GROMACS .gro file of C-alpha atoms in nm:
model
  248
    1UNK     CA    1  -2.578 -14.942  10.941
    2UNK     CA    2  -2.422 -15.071  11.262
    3UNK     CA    3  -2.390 -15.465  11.227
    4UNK     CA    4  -2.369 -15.734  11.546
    5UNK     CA    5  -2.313 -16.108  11.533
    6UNK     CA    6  -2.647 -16.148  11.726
    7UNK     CA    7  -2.975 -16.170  11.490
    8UNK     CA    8  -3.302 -16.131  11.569
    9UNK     CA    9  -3.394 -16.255  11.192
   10UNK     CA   10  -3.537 -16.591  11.149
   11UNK     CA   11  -3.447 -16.611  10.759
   12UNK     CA   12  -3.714 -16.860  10.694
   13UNK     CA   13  -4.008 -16.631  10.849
   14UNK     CA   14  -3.858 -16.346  10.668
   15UNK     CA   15  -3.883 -16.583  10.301
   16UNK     CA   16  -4.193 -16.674  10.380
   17UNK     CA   17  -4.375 -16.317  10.456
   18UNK     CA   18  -4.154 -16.180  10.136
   19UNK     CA   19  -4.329 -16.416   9.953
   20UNK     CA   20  -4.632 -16.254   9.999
   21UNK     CA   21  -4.575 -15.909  10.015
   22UNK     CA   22  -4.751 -15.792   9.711
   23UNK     CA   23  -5.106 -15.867   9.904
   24UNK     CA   24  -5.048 -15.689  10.177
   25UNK     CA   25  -5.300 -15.437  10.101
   26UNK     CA   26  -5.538 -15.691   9.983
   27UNK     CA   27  -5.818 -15.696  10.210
   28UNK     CA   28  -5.946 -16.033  10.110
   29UNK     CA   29  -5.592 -16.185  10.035
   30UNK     CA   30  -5.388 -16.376  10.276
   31UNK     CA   31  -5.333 -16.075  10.506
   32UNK     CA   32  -5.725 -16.044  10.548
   33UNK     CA   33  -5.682 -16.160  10.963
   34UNK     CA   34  -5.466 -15.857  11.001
   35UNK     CA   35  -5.734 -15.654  10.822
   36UNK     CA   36  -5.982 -15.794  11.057
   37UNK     CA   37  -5.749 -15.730  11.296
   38UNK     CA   38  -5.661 -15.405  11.263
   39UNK     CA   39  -5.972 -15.188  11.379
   40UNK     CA   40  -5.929 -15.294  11.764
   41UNK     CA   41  -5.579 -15.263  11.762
   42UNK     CA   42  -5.607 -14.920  11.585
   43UNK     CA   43  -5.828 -14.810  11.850
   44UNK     CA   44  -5.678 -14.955  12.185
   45UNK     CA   45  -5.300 -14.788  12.046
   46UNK     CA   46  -5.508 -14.439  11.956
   47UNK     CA   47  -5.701 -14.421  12.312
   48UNK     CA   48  -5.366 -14.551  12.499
   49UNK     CA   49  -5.117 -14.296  12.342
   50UNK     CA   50  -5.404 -14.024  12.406
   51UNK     CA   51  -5.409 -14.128  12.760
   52UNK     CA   52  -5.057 -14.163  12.847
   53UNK     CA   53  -4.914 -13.843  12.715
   54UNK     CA   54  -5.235 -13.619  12.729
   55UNK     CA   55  -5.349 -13.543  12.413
   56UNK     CA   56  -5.669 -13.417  12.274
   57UNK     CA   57  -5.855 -13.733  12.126
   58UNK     CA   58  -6.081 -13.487  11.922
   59UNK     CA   59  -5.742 -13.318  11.779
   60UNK     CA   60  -5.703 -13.304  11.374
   61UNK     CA   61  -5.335 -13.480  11.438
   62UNK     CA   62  -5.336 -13.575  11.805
   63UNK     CA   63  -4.996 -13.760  11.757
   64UNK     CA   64  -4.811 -13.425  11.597
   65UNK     CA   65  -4.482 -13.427  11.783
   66UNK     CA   66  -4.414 -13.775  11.832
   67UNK     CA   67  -4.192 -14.031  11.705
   68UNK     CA   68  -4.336 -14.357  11.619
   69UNK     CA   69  -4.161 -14.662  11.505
   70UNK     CA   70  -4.356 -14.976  11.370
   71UNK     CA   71  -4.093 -15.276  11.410
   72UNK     CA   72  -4.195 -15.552  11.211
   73UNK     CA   73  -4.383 -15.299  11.012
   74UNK     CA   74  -4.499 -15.527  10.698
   75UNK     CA   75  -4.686 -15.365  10.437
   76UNK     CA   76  -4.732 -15.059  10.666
   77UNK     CA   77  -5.098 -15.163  10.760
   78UNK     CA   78  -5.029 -14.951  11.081
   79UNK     CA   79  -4.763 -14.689  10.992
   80UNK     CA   80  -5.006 -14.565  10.720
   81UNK     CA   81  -5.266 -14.477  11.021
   82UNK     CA   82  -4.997 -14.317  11.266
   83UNK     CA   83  -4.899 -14.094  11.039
   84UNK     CA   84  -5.255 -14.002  10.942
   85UNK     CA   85  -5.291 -13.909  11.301
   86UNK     CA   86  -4.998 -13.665  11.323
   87UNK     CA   87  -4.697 -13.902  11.418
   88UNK     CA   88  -4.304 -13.930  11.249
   89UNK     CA   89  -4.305 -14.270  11.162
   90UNK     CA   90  -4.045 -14.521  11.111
   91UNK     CA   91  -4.114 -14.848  10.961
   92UNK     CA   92  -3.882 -15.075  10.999
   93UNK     CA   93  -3.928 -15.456  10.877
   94UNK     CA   94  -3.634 -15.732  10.772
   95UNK     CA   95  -3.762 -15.826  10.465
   96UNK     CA   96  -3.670 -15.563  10.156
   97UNK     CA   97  -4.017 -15.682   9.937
   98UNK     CA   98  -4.216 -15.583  10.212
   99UNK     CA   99  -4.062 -15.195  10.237
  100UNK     CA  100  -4.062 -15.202   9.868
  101UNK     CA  101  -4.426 -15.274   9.921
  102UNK     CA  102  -4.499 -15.018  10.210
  103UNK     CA  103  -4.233 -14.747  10.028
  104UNK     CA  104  -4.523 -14.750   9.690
  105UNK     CA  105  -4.829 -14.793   9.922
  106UNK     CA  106  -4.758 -14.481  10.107
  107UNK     CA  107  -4.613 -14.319   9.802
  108UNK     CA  108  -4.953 -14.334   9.638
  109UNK     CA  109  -5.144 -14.218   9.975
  110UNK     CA  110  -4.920 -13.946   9.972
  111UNK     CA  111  -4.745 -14.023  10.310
  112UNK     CA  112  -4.408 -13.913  10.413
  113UNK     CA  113  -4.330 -14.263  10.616
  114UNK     CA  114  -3.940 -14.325  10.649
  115UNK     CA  115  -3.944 -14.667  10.558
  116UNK     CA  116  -3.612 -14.879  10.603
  117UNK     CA  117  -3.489 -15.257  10.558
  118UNK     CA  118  -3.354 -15.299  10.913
  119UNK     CA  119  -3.344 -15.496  11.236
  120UNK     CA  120  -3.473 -15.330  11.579
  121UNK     CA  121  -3.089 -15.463  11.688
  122UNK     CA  122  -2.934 -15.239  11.387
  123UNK     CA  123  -3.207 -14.940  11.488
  124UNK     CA  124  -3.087 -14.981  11.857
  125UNK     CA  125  -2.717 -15.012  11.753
  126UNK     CA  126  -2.759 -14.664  11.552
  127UNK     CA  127  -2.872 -14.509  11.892
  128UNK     CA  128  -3.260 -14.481  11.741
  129UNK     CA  129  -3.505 -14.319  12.033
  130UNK     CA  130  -3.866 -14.349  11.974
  131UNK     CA  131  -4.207 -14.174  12.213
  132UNK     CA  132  -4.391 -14.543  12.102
  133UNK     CA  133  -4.285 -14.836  11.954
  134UNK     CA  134  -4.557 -15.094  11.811
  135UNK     CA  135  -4.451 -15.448  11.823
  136UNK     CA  136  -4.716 -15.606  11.697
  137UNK     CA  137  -4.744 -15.994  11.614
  138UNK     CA  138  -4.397 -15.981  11.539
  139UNK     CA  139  -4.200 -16.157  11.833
  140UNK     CA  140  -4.339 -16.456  11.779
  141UNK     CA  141  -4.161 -16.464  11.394
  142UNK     CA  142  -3.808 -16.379  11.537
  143UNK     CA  143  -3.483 -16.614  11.612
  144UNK     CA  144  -3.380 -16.450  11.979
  145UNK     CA  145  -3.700 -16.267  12.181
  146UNK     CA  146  -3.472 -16.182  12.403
  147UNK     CA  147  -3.223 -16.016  12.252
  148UNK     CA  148  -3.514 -15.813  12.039
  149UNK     CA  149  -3.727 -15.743  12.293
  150UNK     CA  150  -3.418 -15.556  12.511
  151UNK     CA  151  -3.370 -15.425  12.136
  152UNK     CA  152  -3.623 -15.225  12.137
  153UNK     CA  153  -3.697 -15.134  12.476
  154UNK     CA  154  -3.308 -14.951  12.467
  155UNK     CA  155  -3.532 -14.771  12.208
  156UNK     CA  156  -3.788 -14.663  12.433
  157UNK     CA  157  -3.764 -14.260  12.524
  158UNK     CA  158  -3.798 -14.198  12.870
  159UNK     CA  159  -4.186 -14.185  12.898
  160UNK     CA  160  -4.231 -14.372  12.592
  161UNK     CA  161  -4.430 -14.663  12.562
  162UNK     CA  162  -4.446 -15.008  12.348
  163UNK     CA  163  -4.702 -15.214  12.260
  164UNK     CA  164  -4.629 -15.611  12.228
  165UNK     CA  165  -4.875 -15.804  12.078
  166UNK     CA  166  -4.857 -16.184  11.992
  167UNK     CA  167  -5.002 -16.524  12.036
  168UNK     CA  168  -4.980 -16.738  12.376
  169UNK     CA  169  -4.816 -17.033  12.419
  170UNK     CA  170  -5.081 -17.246  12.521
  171UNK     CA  171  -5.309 -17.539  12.415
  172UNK     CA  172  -5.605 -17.339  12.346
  173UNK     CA  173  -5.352 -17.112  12.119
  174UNK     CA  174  -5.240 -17.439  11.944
  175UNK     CA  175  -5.588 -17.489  11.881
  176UNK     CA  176  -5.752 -17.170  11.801
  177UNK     CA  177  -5.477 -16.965  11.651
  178UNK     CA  178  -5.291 -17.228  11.480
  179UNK     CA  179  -5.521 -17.596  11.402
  180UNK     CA  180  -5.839 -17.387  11.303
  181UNK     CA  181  -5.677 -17.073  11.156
  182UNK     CA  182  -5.459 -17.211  10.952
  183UNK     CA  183  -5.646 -17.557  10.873
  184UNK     CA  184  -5.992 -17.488  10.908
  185UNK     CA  185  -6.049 -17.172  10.864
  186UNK     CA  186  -5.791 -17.126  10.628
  187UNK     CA  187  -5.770 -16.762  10.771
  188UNK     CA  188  -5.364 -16.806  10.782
  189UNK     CA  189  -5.134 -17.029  10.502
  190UNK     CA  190  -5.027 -17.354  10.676
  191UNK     CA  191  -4.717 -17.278  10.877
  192UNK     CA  192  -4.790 -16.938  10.962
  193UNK     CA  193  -4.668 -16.945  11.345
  194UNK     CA  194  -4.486 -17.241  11.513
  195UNK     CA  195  -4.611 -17.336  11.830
  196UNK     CA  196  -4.296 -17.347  12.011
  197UNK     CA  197  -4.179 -16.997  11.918
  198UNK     CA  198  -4.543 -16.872  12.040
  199UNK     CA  199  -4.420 -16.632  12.355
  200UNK     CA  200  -4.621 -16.620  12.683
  201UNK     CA  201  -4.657 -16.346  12.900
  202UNK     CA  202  -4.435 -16.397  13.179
  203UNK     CA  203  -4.128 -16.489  12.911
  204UNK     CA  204  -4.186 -16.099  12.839
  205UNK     CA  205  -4.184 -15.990  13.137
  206UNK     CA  206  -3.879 -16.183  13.198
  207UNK     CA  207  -3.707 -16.038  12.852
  208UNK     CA  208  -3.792 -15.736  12.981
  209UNK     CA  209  -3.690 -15.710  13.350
  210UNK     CA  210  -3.382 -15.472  13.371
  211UNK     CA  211  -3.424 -15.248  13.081
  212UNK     CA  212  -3.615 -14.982  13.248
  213UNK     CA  213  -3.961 -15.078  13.059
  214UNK     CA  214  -4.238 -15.261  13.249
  215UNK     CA  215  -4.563 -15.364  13.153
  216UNK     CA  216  -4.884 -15.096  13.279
  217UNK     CA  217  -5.154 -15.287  13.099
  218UNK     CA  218  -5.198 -15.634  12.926
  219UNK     CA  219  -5.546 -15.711  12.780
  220UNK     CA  220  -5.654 -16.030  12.591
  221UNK     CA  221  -5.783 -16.022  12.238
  222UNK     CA  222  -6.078 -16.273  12.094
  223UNK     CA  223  -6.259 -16.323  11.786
  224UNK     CA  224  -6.622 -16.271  11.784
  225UNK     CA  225  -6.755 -16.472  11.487
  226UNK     CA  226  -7.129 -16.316  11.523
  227UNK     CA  227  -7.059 -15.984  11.489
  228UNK     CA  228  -6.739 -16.087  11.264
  229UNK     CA  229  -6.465 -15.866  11.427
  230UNK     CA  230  -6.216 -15.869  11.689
  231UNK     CA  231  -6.254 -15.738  12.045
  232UNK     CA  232  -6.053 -15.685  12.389
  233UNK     CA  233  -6.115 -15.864  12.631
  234UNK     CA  234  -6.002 -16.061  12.994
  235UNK     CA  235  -5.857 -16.395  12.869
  236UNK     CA  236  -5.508 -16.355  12.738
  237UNK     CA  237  -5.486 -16.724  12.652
  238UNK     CA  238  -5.432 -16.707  12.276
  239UNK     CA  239  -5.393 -16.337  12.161
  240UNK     CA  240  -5.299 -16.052  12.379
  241UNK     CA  241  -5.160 -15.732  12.384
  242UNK     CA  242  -4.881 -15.541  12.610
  243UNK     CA  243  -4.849 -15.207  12.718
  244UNK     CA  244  -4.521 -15.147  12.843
  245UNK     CA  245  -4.338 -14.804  12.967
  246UNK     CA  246  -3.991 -14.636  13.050
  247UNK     CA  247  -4.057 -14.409  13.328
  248UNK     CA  248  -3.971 -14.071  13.280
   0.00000   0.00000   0.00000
């Protein structure tokens, strides 16, 4: 593996998720937000990659032929789908407990996921090209968004497409995402995200401007509590998601 002076690792982010790897797959543990979480994600990545390569929604394996990687990747909460649908997935993640964790999970699914203890700087470094990279609530736990955001779009095939998703930095995010989920709630252990490394639209965009890869679609993302589930929707001010794309 290729190594640079430059880190996109924030060591004490890295500790802390590590620390509770082994309930990744817990559905009430302290992962249950991303459980939450994961049907609309899981639905607005399926409909976008149908859309923006062509592909038969009502296929068997719709993603068959293309090359995923999950950056960030966790306990594989999203690889595991991707590669139900068809796709060659990488998951890549900087902690080693949480691969260990995703390497068993899969094993007992019986998915062939190609799991590895890397950096998107280290995949880039390699010369790694990938149809769609998911970046999901990750660039909010890393040292330099910069440098990991132009990280992975050098990843980006030409018309390939990423997803970013993360919190806003804003004072409804402080409040929603960070004083009530994390005190109140008690949906999140205290300390989960830091305000000030909470990354606003436009600072992507900016990260983003002369590596070929523009945003195509941004969307916010809210919490319903009545019908107790997540859903898109128009105001990006605490979570959203980014579609972004390298022409081809």
């Amino acid at each position: 593996m290729t190594s640079k002076t430059a880190s996109t690792i924030d060591q004490e982010d890295v500790d802390r998720f590590s620390a509770m790897a082994a309930e990744w797959w817990d559905p009430k543990g302290k992962f249950k937000p991303l459980h939450k979480f994961n049907p609309v994600r899981l639905r607005y990545i399926r409909e976008t990659v149908n859309e923006q390569f062509g592909l038969d929604p009502k296929a068997d394996l719709p993603f068959k032929g293309l090359r995923f990687l999950d950056i960030g990747c966790g306990g594989g909460l999203l690889c595991e789908p991707m590669a139900r649908l068809g796709a060659s997935v990488v998951g890549a993640d900087a902690s080693e407990r949480n691969i260990e964790v995703a390497k068993i999970h899969a094993g007992q699914s019986g998915l062939d996921i190609d799991y590895r203890a890397s950096t998107a700087e280290d995949l880039q470094a390699d010369g790694e090209k990938f149809d769609v990279i998911l970046n999901m609530e990750v660039v909010e736990h890393v040292a330099d968004v910069d440098l990991f955001l132009k990280s992975c779009a050098e990843m980006v095939k030409p018309g390939g497409i990423m997803f970013i998703a993360t919190i806003n930095r804003t004072a409804k995010a402080r409040a929603l995402a960070i004083f009530m989920a994390e005190n109140v709630l008690r949906w999140l252990p205290r300390g989960t995200h830091d305000y000030e490394k909470l990354v606003k639209p436009s600072e992507i965009d900016a990260a983003l401007q002369g590596t070929g890869v523009s945003a195509i679609a941004k969307s916010g993302v809210f919490y319903n509590p009545l019908a107790d589930e997540w859903r898109l929707s128009r105001d990006m001010d605490v979570n959203y998601l980014v579609v972004t794309k390298r022409e081809g």
